[in-house]
PDB file of C-alpha atoms in Angstrom:
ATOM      1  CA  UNK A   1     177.274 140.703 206.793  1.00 70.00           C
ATOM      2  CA  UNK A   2     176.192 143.219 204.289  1.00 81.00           C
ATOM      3  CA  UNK A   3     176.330 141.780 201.562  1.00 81.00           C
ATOM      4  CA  UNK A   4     174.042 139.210 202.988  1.00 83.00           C
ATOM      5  CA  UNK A   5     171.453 141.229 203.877  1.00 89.00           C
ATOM      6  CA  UNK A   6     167.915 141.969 202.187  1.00 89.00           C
ATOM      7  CA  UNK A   7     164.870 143.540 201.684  1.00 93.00           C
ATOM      8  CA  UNK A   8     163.213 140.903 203.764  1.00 92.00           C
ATOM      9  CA  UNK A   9     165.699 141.959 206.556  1.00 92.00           C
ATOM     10  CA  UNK A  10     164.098 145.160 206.821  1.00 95.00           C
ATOM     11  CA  UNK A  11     160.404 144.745 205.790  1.00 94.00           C
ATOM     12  CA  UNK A  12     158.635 143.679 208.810  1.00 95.00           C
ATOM     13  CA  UNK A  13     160.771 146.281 211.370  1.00 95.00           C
ATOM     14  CA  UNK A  14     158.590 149.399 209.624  1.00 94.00           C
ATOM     15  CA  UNK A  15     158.084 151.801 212.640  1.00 94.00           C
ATOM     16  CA  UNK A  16     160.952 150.253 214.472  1.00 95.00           C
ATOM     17  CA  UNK A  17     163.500 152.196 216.128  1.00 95.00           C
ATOM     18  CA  UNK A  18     167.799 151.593 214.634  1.00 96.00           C
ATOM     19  CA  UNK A  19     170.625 153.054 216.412  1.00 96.00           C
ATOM     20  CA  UNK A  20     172.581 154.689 214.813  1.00 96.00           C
ATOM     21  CA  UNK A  21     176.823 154.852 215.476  1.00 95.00           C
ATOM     22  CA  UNK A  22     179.163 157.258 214.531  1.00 91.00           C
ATOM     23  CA  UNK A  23     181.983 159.428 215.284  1.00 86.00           C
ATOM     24  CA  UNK A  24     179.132 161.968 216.596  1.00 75.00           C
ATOM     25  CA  UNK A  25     178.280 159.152 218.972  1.00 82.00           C
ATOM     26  CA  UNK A  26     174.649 157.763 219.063  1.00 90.00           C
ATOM     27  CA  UNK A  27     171.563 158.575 217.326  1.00 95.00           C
ATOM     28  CA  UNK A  28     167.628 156.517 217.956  1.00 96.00           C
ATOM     29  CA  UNK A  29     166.454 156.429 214.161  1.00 96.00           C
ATOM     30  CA  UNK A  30     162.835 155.069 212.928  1.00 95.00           C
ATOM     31  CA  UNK A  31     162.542 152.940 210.088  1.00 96.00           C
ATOM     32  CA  UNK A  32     159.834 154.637 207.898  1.00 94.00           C
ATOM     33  CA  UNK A  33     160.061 152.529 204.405  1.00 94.00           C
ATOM     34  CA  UNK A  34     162.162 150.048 203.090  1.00 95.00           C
ATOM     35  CA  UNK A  35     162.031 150.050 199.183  1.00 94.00           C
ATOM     36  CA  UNK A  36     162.735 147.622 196.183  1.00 92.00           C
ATOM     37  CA  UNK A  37     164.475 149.206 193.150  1.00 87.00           C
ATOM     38  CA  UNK A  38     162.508 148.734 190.100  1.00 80.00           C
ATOM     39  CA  UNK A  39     165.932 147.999 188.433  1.00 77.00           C
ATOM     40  CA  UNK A  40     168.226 144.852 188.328  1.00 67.00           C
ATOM     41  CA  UNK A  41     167.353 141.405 187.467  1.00 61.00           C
ATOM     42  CA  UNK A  42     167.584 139.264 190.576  1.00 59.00           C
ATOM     43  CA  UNK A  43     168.555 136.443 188.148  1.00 62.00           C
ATOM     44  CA  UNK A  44     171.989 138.328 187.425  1.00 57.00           C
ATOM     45  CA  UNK A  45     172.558 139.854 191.010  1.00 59.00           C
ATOM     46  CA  UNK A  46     173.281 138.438 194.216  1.00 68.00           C
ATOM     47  CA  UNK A  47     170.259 140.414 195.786  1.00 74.00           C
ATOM     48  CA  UNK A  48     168.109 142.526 194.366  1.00 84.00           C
ATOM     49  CA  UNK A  49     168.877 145.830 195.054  1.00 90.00           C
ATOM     50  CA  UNK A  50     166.990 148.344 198.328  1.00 94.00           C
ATOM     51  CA  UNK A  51     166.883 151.046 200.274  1.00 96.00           C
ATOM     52  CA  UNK A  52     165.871 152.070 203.673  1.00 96.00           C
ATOM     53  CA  UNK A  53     164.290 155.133 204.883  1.00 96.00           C
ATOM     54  CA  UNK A  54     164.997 156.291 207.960  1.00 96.00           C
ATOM     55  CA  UNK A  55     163.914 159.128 210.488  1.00 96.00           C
ATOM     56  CA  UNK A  56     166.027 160.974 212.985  1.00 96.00           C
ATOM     57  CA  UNK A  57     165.700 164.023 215.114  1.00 95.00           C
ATOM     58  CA  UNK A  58     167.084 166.878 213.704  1.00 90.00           C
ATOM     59  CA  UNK A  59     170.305 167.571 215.158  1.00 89.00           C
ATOM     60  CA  UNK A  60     172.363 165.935 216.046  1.00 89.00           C
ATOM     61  CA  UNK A  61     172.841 166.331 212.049  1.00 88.00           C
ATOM     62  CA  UNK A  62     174.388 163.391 210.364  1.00 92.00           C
ATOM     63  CA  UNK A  63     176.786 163.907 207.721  1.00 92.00           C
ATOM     64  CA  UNK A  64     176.831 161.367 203.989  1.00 95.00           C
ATOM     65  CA  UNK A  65     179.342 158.967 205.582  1.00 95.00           C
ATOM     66  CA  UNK A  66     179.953 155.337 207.063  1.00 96.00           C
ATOM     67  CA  UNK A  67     177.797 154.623 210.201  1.00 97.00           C
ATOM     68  CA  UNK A  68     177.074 151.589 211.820  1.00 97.00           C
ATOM     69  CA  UNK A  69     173.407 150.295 212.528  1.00 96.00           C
ATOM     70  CA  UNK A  70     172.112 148.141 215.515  1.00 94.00           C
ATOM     71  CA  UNK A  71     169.189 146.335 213.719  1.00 86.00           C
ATOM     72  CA  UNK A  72     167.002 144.823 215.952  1.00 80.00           C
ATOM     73  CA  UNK A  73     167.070 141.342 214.667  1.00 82.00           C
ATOM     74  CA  UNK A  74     170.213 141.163 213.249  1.00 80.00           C
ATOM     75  CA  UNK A  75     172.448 142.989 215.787  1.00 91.00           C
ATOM     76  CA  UNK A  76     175.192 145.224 214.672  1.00 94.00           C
ATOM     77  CA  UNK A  77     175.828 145.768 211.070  1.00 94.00           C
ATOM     78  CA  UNK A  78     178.972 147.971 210.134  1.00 95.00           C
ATOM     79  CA  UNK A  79     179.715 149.940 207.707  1.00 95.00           C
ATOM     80  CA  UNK A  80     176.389 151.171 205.979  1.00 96.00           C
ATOM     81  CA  UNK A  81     176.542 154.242 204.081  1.00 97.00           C
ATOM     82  CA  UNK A  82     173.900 156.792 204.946  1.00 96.00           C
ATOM     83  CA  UNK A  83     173.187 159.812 203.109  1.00 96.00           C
ATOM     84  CA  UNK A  84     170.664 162.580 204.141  1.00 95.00           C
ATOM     85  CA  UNK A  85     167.514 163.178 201.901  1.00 96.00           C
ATOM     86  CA  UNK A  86     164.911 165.328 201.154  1.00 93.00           C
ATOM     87  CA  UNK A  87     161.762 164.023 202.522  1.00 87.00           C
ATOM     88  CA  UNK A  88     159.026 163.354 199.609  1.00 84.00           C
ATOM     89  CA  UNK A  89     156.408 165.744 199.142  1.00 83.00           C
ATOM     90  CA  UNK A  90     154.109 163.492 200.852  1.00 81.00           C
ATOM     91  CA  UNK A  91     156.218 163.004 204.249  1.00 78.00           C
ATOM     92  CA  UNK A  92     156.715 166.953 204.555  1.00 79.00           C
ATOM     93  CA  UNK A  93     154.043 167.387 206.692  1.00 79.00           C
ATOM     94  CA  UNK A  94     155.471 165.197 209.672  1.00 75.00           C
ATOM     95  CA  UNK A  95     158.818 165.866 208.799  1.00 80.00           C
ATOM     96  CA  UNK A  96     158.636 168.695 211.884  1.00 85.00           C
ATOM     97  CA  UNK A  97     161.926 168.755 213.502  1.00 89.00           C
ATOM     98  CA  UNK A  98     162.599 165.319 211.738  1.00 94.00           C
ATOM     99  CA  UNK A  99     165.725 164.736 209.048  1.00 94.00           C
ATOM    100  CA  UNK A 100     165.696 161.423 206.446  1.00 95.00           C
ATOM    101  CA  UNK A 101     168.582 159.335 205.774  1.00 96.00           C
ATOM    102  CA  UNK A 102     168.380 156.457 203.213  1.00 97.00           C
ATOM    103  CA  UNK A 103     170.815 153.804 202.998  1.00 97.00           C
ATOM    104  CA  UNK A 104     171.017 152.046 199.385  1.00 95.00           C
ATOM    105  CA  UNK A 105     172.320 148.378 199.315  1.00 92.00           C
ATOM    106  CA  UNK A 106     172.788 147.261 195.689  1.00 84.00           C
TER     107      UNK A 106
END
């Protein structure tokens, strides 16, 4: 299911909240941007490649490792690598008691 998925998977669910599964149990995440890369050629990839930007409360604090993400069109999708991120110097001001996480899908 991965593999298959896209930007235009994500784009419309801005603002929506993602669960998010993992051996810490359960975590309510917001979808706050979902990005195109300015690099690959669509015409030599499968997909062209994304990421999603995601915000979670601050503890508990998730780890870089393999979670799994209840989407809420596409049900469950397993196996996304998330990886915690420093919020841009634009979001710091409502990143109060908030932590990032982007997931890349090339």
């Amino acid at each position: 299911m991965l593999a298959e998925l896209s930007f235009d998977d994500f784009k419309d669910h801005t603002g929506r909240t993602f669960v998010v599964e993992g051996p810490g149990g359960r975590v309510e995440a917001t979808l706050v941007a979902v990005r195109l890369s300015p690099y690959g050629s669509p015409g030599l990839l499968r997909r062209h490649p994304f990421a999603i930007l995601f915000t979670a409360p601050s503890t508990p604090d998730l780890g870089a490792q393999v979670y799994n993400i209840r989407h809420p069109a596409k049900g469950l999708m397993e196996g996304v690598f998330i990886s915690p991120v420093v919020p841009a110097a634009a979001d710091l001001p409502k990143a109060q008691g908030l932590r990032f996480y982007e997931a890349v899908f090339a």
